[in-house]
Amino acid sequence: MRLPLLVLLCSGLALTLAQHNPHWWGNRNTIVHLFEWKWTDIADECERFLGPRGYAGVQVSPANENIISEGRPWWERYQPISYKLVTRSGNELEFASMVKRCNDVGVRIYVDVLLNHMSADFDGLATGTGGSVAEPAKKSFPSVPYTAEDFHETCEITDWNDRFQVQQCELVGLKDLNQNRDWVRTKLIEFLDHLIELGVAGFRVDAAKHMAAEDLLFIYSSVRDLNINHGFPNNARPFIYQEVIDHGHETVTREEYNELGAVTEFRFSEEIGKAFRGNNALKWLQSWGTDWGFLSSGQALTFVDNHDNQRDSGDVLNYKSPKQYKMATAFHLAYPYGISRVMSSFGFDDRDQAPPQDAQEQLISPEFDADGGCSNGWICEHRWRQIYNMVGFKNAVRDTELTNWWDNGDNQIAFCRGSKGFIAINNNLYNLSETLQTCLPAGEYCDVISGSLVDGVCTGKSVSVDGNGYGYIHIGTEDFDGVLAIHTDAKL
Ligand code: LAG
Ligand code: CA
């Protein structure tokens, strides 16, 4: 339901209207970021993999027209030229068909939207992926149209604790829109409405910290309700999650945004990387969540890595450390905290590297090997058994509490999720061999990390649970993975 801004500001209503509901279907609850995938490939993936494996939604790369940069670095998509839905991922028809096909199999689409800026300086006339031309140096984007008055004055961000600079100067030189102007608001709302019309469930708001929260409140509360023709209920508001990097000592804080919608919890990504890299003992994870200074669970969009920080060094884990990465992801999906997003990358050796493309610089489709993994430059972490089976685990244990925490005082941990699931993790360089309370009904369970339950047969280890819920758990140094996970949907 749309309400006038005045009503929103004058009441606690802002809280109840806040856009935190991801509109998941059934018991699903994990989003995957299919970074740089084509729309037709995402539609196929929804039908052949994401729906059947229980993924709840997909974050797609920016859908609107961007500048064409030399060598086609991935980041050209963060430099908009217009709001035409034409990119290397596909055109508007392909986008619309993807959203419909994914919604039809219960998988939601969330679009990465750029409301803060347009493209940066470019020598002369720039051309976009949809054929539009612009003169970024003159702040002229005729295909919107925007002219110089629609932007803030040019200045550089030198002091990240200066609110004016952070919100009104140019982030890495990107022409900074003035969201306080009626025209800019109108154009941004039209763009978001267009995507909602096509059936999307919400947005990842790029560079949210670089926009004033009150301008965003106006924009979010002005967009239309989700499209009932795509299966959304009446009066449903788009899910909003905002990119706000807040390490704890910032002038612009995540708290200014978390009433409007969810916020990306970067501290989660940093701390989980630190723990699973061995720089903090896993036993401390018993108090994981708000005790660590994270936002409340329903306000935090959580991830082991994202498309930016997987390219930086530091503690953040990525696909290049697979064993630790899978352990961290298993913990992420097993522990009852946050709105989870799984990263699905393309392989890279340097930061700017283009996504997999052919000689004509067209994006190429992923190809699959016999195990269903991706082979031609796409990493597809979401197709790793240890990861998609934990998406199934998280679905199976939905709405249960964590109980029976166990640890060895160091880097071996285990816990139950109600009477639905049990997980153990070994990040010590010696065996974990213990009889532990699994909280599960008596029976034989398939470990969904070392294998899967296929046609009633477990392809990996299995665990027998006795009448008191105890089972013998072994994760040895000889094992390929440092995790064991069992749940009631994978009972033999
Ligand atoms: C984001 N979140 O708030 C995105 O997640 C992040 O990927 C975007 O930066 C950033 N904000 C702006 O949307 C990316 C790259 C930058 C790239 C920028 C614009 O991380 O490296 O900047 O997109 O394409 C590049 C060059 C800069 C240059 C700039 C303008 O790396 O050196 O100044 O383009 O020409
Ligand atoms: Ca700004």
XYZ file of C-alpha atoms in Angstrom, residues 46-406:
361
model
C 15.328 -21.885 -12.116
C 13.517 -24.748 -13.830
C 16.238 -27.387 -13.958
C 18.107 -26.707 -10.711
C 17.102 -23.887 -8.355
C 13.419 -24.854 -8.054
C 14.090 -28.575 -7.589
C 16.907 -27.902 -5.072
C 14.827 -25.515 -2.993
C 16.499 -22.168 -3.630
C 14.161 -19.292 -2.725
C 15.383 -16.578 -5.063
C 18.029 -15.156 -7.352
C 19.848 -11.833 -7.154
C 20.493 -10.870 -10.757
C 23.092 -8.428 -12.085
C 21.910 -4.907 -12.986
C 19.195 -5.091 -15.641
C 19.398 -1.558 -17.031
C 21.625 -0.287 -19.813
C 25.274 0.362 -18.920
C 28.322 1.927 -20.546
C 30.504 -0.308 -22.742
C 34.039 -0.336 -21.307
C 37.207 -1.525 -22.984
C 37.785 -5.239 -22.258
C 34.295 -5.540 -20.764
C 35.205 -5.610 -17.035
C 32.304 -6.863 -14.848
C 32.121 -3.449 -13.234
C 30.924 -1.690 -16.389
C 27.473 -2.805 -15.231
C 27.762 -0.424 -12.288
C 27.880 2.522 -14.728
C 24.333 3.175 -15.985
C 23.522 5.048 -19.179
C 19.721 4.670 -19.189
C 16.880 2.645 -17.677
C 16.264 0.615 -20.832
C 16.393 -3.048 -19.919
C 19.171 -4.015 -22.306
C 22.486 -5.414 -21.064
C 24.814 -8.259 -21.942
C 22.523 -10.459 -19.829
C 19.699 -9.894 -22.281
C 16.868 -7.610 -23.357
C 13.519 -6.739 -21.815
C 11.638 -9.654 -23.398
C 14.211 -12.101 -22.103
C 14.149 -10.456 -18.685
C 10.348 -10.647 -18.508
C 10.325 -14.272 -19.591
C 12.977 -15.139 -16.963
C 10.984 -13.535 -14.153
C 7.849 -15.387 -15.197
C 9.548 -18.757 -15.583
C 11.303 -18.420 -12.219
C 8.148 -17.288 -10.392
C 6.312 -20.226 -11.952
C 8.661 -22.639 -10.169
C 8.608 -20.674 -6.896
C 11.938 -18.858 -7.325
C 11.893 -15.077 -6.751
C 13.945 -12.498 -8.651
C 15.715 -9.588 -6.901
C 17.384 -6.968 -9.096
C 20.596 -5.102 -8.335
C 19.546 -1.453 -8.841
C 21.750 1.621 -9.192
C 19.953 4.626 -7.757
C 23.001 6.571 -6.612
C 24.754 7.404 -9.830
C 25.171 7.205 -13.586
C 28.404 6.418 -15.416
C 31.721 8.163 -14.748
C 33.726 10.449 -17.040
C 34.319 9.146 -20.502
C 36.190 10.797 -23.364
C 33.467 12.214 -25.597
C 30.361 10.242 -26.490
C 29.804 7.025 -24.586
C 27.685 4.229 -25.990
C 25.548 1.923 -23.894
C 24.657 -1.745 -24.209
C 21.257 -0.725 -25.593
C 22.670 1.678 -28.185
C 21.998 4.862 -26.218
C 24.593 7.591 -26.300
C 25.554 9.879 -23.447
C 28.151 12.486 -22.560
C 29.001 11.602 -18.972
C 31.621 14.357 -18.679
C 28.776 16.847 -19.257
C 26.340 14.885 -17.090
C 24.171 14.490 -20.152
C 22.145 11.266 -20.423
C 19.500 12.027 -23.075
C 17.953 8.553 -23.014
C 16.588 9.073 -19.498
C 16.795 12.117 -19.884
C 19.060 13.601 -17.208
C 20.949 16.862 -17.503
C 23.572 18.468 -15.264
C 20.903 19.895 -12.877
C 19.885 16.388 -11.909
C 23.272 15.731 -10.328
C 25.202 16.929 -7.319
C 28.167 19.231 -7.918
C 31.314 17.331 -8.770
C 33.568 16.634 -5.786
C 35.721 13.766 -4.580
C 35.176 11.623 -1.489
C 38.362 12.094 0.513
C 36.977 11.849 4.047
C 34.737 8.805 4.534
C 33.517 10.215 7.819
C 32.138 13.350 6.214
C 28.444 12.756 5.551
C 28.246 15.441 2.881
C 31.104 13.935 0.928
C 29.915 10.344 1.281
C 26.415 11.195 0.087
C 26.903 14.078 -2.319
C 30.340 13.636 -3.857
C 31.188 11.136 -6.594
C 31.864 7.545 -5.550
C 34.911 6.514 -7.624
C 34.053 9.325 -10.043
C 30.504 8.122 -10.821
C 28.167 11.037 -11.642
C 26.151 11.483 -8.470
C 22.383 11.826 -8.840
C 20.459 14.227 -6.623
C 17.635 12.068 -5.220
C 16.156 15.120 -3.573
C 14.927 16.414 -6.947
C 11.432 15.593 -8.117
C 12.567 14.650 -11.598
C 15.214 12.224 -10.377
C 12.756 10.664 -7.942
C 10.199 10.320 -10.711
C 12.634 8.557 -13.003
C 13.903 6.203 -10.305
C 10.388 5.303 -9.187
C 9.341 4.681 -12.812
C 12.305 2.361 -13.263
C 11.542 0.368 -10.104
C 7.824 0.256 -10.973
C 8.692 -1.134 -14.385
C 10.656 -4.004 -12.820
C 7.844 -4.691 -10.335
C 5.349 -4.730 -13.186
C 7.474 -7.460 -14.774
C 7.150 -9.559 -11.606
C 10.300 -9.060 -9.555
C 10.055 -9.527 -5.767
C 12.499 -6.844 -4.717
C 15.812 -5.046 -5.015
C 19.412 -5.026 -3.881
C 20.089 -1.306 -3.590
C 23.641 -0.553 -4.672
C 25.632 2.094 -2.780
C 22.697 2.841 -0.423
C 25.006 4.496 2.078
C 25.796 7.107 -0.557
C 22.181 8.285 -0.590
C 20.280 10.060 2.182
C 17.973 7.656 4.012
C 15.061 10.108 3.785
C 15.341 10.224 -0.008
C 15.344 6.440 -0.121
C 12.339 6.300 2.204
C 10.444 8.521 -0.218
C 11.397 6.381 -3.203
C 10.730 3.006 -1.543
C 7.367 4.056 -0.204
C 6.302 5.488 -3.555
C 6.835 2.402 -5.685
C 3.896 0.174 -6.535
C 2.910 -3.022 -4.769
C 4.180 -6.325 -6.129
C 2.362 -7.662 -9.159
C -0.509 -9.940 -8.139
C -0.402 -11.528 -11.598
C 2.902 -13.084 -10.579
C 1.499 -14.786 -7.522
C 2.136 -12.075 -4.926
C -0.622 -11.271 -2.438
C -2.477 -7.958 -2.428
C -0.602 -5.001 -0.901
C 2.741 -6.830 -0.917
C 5.713 -4.477 -0.783
C 8.980 -5.167 -2.618
C 11.739 -6.695 -0.512
C 14.577 -4.181 -0.151
C 18.140 -4.958 0.882
C 20.609 -2.173 0.933
C 24.343 -2.196 0.386
C 25.686 -0.371 3.427
C 29.249 -1.095 4.468
C 29.433 -0.296 8.177
C 32.378 -1.644 10.121
C 31.234 0.076 13.261
C 33.028 3.401 13.239
C 31.211 5.113 10.408
C 29.444 8.471 10.379
C 26.759 7.085 8.074
C 25.483 3.974 9.858
C 23.546 0.850 8.941
C 20.933 1.882 11.558
C 19.845 4.801 9.372
C 18.746 2.268 6.759
C 17.607 -0.857 8.568
C 14.139 0.457 9.261
C 13.584 0.933 5.546
C 14.610 -2.565 4.601
C 17.296 -5.158 5.239
C 20.971 -4.194 5.177
C 23.977 -6.169 3.976
C 25.836 -7.282 7.133
C 29.499 -6.981 6.153
C 30.681 -7.754 9.683
C 29.183 -11.240 9.254
C 31.257 -11.856 6.125
C 34.456 -10.655 7.772
C 33.982 -12.583 11.016
C 32.981 -15.854 9.384
C 36.015 -15.635 7.108
C 38.264 -14.973 10.074
C 36.879 -17.937 12.008
C 37.074 -20.486 9.200
C 40.517 -19.313 8.108
C 41.621 -20.353 11.566
C 42.101 -16.839 12.931
C 39.415 -17.239 15.580
C 38.399 -20.500 17.274
C 35.086 -21.980 16.151
C 34.000 -22.515 19.761
C 33.334 -18.771 19.958
C 30.633 -19.107 17.303
C 28.256 -20.340 20.003
C 27.173 -16.720 20.497
C 27.025 -15.939 16.744
C 24.565 -13.189 15.806
C 23.639 -9.950 17.550
C 26.172 -10.615 20.354
C 28.822 -10.085 17.705
C 27.451 -6.630 16.962
C 25.448 -7.788 13.958
C 22.027 -6.406 13.070
C 18.983 -8.348 14.210
C 18.397 -11.511 12.221
C 15.469 -10.244 10.143
C 17.326 -7.073 9.175
C 20.593 -8.648 8.100
C 21.327 -9.859 4.593
C 24.149 -12.317 5.230
C 26.836 -13.801 2.986
C 30.235 -15.458 3.211
C 31.454 -13.317 0.311
C 29.944 -10.964 -2.264
C 31.076 -9.924 -5.742
C 33.167 -7.085 -4.305
C 34.843 -8.508 -1.234
C 35.638 -11.862 -2.896
C 38.077 -9.787 -4.989
C 39.815 -8.141 -2.045
C 42.356 -9.857 0.110
C 41.915 -9.991 3.865
C 39.920 -12.489 5.875
C 36.979 -12.909 3.512
C 36.798 -16.426 2.034
C 36.010 -17.247 -1.581
C 35.850 -20.283 -3.894
C 39.650 -20.352 -4.075
C 39.821 -21.930 -0.581
C 37.139 -24.561 -1.204
C 37.394 -26.635 1.956
C 37.172 -23.650 4.313
C 34.614 -21.981 2.063
C 32.282 -24.985 2.219
C 32.644 -25.182 6.007
C 31.828 -21.501 6.385
C 28.858 -21.833 4.044
C 27.565 -24.874 5.931
C 27.756 -22.928 9.187
C 26.086 -19.914 7.529
C 23.156 -22.034 6.355
C 22.862 -24.152 9.512
C 22.946 -21.424 12.155
C 19.612 -19.635 12.689
C 20.699 -16.109 11.846
C 20.143 -13.795 8.901
C 18.629 -13.664 5.444
C 21.099 -15.865 3.596
C 22.608 -15.233 0.200
C 24.950 -17.669 -1.536
C 27.477 -16.284 -4.029
C 27.811 -17.877 -7.466
C 30.932 -16.572 -9.168
C 32.871 -16.740 -12.369
C 36.561 -17.598 -12.074
C 39.013 -14.706 -11.985
C 42.729 -14.100 -11.694
C 42.580 -10.351 -11.531
C 40.018 -7.970 -10.110
C 38.821 -6.411 -13.347
C 38.551 -9.614 -15.380
C 35.508 -9.926 -17.638
C 32.952 -12.682 -17.086
C 33.144 -15.704 -19.446
C 32.577 -14.336 -22.962
C 33.165 -15.302 -26.576
C 35.258 -13.619 -29.278
C 32.390 -11.209 -29.989
C 32.347 -10.264 -26.284
C 28.969 -11.883 -25.756
C 28.425 -13.601 -22.404
C 28.550 -17.367 -22.732
C 26.247 -19.892 -21.088
C 27.522 -22.193 -18.357
C 28.299 -25.784 -19.345
C 28.000 -28.679 -16.934
C 30.115 -31.733 -16.189
C 28.848 -35.188 -15.221
C 28.406 -34.188 -11.553
C 26.397 -31.113 -12.514
C 29.240 -28.706 -11.759
C 30.084 -25.839 -14.125
C 33.069 -26.186 -16.400
C 33.675 -23.243 -18.710
C 34.790 -20.343 -16.554
C 31.718 -20.268 -14.321
C 32.348 -21.508 -10.768
C 28.702 -22.128 -9.770
C 29.280 -22.563 -6.027
C 25.500 -22.968 -5.815
C 25.876 -26.273 -7.672
C 28.435 -27.689 -5.253
C 26.742 -30.588 -3.452
C 27.954 -29.437 -0.035
C 26.306 -26.060 -0.660
C 22.996 -26.960 -2.320
C 22.432 -29.742 0.201
C 22.821 -27.172 2.996
C 20.166 -25.063 1.262
C 17.977 -28.176 1.646
C 19.055 -28.468 5.290
C 18.063 -24.868 5.966
C 14.655 -25.498 4.388
C 14.181 -28.661 6.469
C 15.013 -26.974 9.794
C 13.098 -23.769 9.132
C 11.582 -22.217 12.300
C 13.460 -24.463 14.755
C 15.747 -23.297 17.547
C 19.417 -24.050 17.999
C 19.986 -26.474 20.903
C 22.673 -28.795 22.272
C 25.715 -26.771 21.297
C 28.846 -28.880 21.653
